[in-house]
Coordinates of C-alpha atoms in Angstrom, one line a residue:
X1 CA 0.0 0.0 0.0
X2 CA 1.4 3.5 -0.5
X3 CA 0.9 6.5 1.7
X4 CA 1.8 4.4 5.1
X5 CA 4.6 3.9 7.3
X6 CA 6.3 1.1 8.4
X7 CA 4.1 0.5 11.5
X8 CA 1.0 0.4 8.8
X9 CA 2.4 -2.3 6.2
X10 CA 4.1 -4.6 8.4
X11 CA 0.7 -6.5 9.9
X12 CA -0.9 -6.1 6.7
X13 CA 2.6 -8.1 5.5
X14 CA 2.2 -10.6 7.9
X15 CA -1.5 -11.3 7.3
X16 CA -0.8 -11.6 4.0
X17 CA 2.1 -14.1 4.9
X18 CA 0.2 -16.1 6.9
X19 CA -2.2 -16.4 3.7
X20 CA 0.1 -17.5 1.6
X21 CA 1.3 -20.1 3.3
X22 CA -2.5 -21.6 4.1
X23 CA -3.2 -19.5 7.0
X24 CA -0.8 -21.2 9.2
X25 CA 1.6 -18.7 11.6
X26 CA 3.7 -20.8 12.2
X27 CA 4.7 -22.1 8.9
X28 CA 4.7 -18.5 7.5
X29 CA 7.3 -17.7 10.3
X30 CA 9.6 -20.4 9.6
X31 CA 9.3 -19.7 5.4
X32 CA 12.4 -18.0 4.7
X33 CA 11.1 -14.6 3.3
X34 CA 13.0 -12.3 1.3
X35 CA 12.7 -8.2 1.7
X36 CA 14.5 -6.5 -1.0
X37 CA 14.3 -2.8 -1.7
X38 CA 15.9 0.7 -1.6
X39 CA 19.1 1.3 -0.2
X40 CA 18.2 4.8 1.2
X41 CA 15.9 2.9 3.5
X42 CA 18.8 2.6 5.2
X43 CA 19.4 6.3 5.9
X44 CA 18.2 7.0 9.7
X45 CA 15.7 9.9 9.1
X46 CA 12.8 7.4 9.2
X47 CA 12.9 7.0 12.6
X48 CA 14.6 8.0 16.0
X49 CA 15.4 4.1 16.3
X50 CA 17.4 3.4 13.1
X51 CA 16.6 2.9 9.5
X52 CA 12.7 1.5 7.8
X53 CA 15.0 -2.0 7.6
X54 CA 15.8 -1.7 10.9
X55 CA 12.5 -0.9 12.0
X56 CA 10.8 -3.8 9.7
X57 CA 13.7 -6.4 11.2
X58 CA 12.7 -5.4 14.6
X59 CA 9.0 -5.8 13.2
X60 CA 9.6 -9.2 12.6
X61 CA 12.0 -10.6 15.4
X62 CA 11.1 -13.8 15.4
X63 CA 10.1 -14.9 12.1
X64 CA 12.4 -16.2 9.4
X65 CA 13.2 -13.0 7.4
X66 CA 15.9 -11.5 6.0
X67 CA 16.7 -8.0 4.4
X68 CA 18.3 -7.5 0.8
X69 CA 19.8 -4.2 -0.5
X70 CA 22.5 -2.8 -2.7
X71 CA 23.7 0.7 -3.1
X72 CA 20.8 2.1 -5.9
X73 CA 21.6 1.3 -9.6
X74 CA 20.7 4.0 -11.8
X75 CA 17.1 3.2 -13.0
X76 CA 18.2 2.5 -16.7
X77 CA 20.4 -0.3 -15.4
X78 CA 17.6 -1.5 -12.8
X79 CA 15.4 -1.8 -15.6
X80 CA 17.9 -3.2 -18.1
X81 CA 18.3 -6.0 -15.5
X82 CA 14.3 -7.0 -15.2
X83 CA 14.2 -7.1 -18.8
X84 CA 17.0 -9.1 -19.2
X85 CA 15.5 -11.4 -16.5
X86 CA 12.2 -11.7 -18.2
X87 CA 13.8 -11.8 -21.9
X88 CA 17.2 -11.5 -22.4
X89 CA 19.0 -10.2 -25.9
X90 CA 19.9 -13.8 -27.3
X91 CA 15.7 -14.7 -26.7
X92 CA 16.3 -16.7 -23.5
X93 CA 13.3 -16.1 -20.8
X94 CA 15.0 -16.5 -17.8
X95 CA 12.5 -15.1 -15.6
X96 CA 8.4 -16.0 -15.4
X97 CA 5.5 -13.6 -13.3
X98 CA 2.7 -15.7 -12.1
X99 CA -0.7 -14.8 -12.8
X100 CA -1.6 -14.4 -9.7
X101 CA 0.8 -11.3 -9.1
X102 CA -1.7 -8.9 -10.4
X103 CA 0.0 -5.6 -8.8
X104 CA 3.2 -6.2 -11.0
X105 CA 1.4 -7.3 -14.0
X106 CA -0.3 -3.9 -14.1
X107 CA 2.8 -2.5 -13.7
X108 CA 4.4 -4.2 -16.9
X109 CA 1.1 -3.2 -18.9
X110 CA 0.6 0.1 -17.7
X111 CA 4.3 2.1 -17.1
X112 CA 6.3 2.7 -19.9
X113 CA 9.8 4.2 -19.9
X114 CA 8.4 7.6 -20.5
X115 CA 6.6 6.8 -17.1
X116 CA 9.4 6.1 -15.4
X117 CA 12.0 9.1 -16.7
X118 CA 9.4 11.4 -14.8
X119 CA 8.9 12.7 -11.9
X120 CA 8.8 10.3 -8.5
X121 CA 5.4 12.8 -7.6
X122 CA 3.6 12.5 -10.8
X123 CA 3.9 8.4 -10.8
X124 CA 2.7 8.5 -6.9
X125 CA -0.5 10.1 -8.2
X126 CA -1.4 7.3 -10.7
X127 CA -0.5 4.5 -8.0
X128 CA 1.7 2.3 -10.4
X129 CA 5.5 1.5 -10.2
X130 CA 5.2 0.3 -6.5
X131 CA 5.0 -3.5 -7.5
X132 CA 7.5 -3.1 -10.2
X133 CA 10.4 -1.0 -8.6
X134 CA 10.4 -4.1 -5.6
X135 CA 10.5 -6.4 -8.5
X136 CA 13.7 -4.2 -10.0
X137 CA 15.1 -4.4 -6.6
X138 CA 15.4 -7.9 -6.4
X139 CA 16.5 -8.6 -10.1
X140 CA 19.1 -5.7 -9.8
X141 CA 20.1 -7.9 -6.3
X142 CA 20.5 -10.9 -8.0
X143 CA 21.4 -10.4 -11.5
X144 CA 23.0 -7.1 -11.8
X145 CA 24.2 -6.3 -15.6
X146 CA 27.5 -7.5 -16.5
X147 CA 29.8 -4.3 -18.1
X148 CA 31.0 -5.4 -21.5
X149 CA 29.7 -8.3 -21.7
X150 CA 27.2 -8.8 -24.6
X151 CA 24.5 -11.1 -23.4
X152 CA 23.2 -11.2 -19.6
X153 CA 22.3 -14.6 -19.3

């Protein structure tokens, strides 16, 4: 959800956890679960306590989660990496979406690179980019381009 703080999201994350894994607690807290994100969540303006990752850690002492940033890419690289996950240059598809991941498929049908070279405030308004920038996040994590290489496979 946009618009909310840490303290908002993070039940709302855990409900939806404990969905996903067939309404068991127990089993949802012993999934390993992956956050990846922003780096400048890191910075310690969000709260007195530490950093949003901090905060969200703290959140979830005692479940089976861990936290997964790297300094921000530009966003042309970040991008360049999810396409190359979904569909790389030598026509490999290394990468699927599930259907059911509806947020993110709106995402891919509805911002365009135009979208995405404007303004931060102006994409907030529409609601979009949310599911996709986490999705950038973790491909720029684990599949960062390769310089001078000619295919990203």
């Amino acid at each position: 959800e946009r618009h909310k703080n840490i303290y908002q999201i993070e039940p709302k994350i855990q409900e939806k956890l404990v969905q996903l894994n067939g309404g068991s607690m127990v089993v949802a807290k012993n999934r390993k679960t992956f956050f990846y994100g922003d780096f400048t969540a890191h910075n310690k303006s969000v709260t007195s306590r530490g950093s949003a990752w901090d905060e969200l850690t703290q959140l979830f002492a005692g479940w089976n989660v861990e936290v997964r940033t790297k300094s921000n890419s530009p966003l042309d690289k970040r991008v360049s990496a999810v396409n190359a996950r979904l569909q790389s240059a030598d026509d490999k598809i290394h990468l699927a979406v599930h259907s059911n991941v509806t947020e993110l498929i709106k995402d891919f049908d509805v911002v365009s690179w135009a979208d995405l070279s404007r303004s931060k405030e102006k994409l907030e308004k529409q609601e979009r980019t949310h599911s996709s920038d986490g999705f950038g996040y973790l491909c720029q994590y684990h599949f960062p381009l390769r310089q001078g290489e000619m295919y990203n496979a």
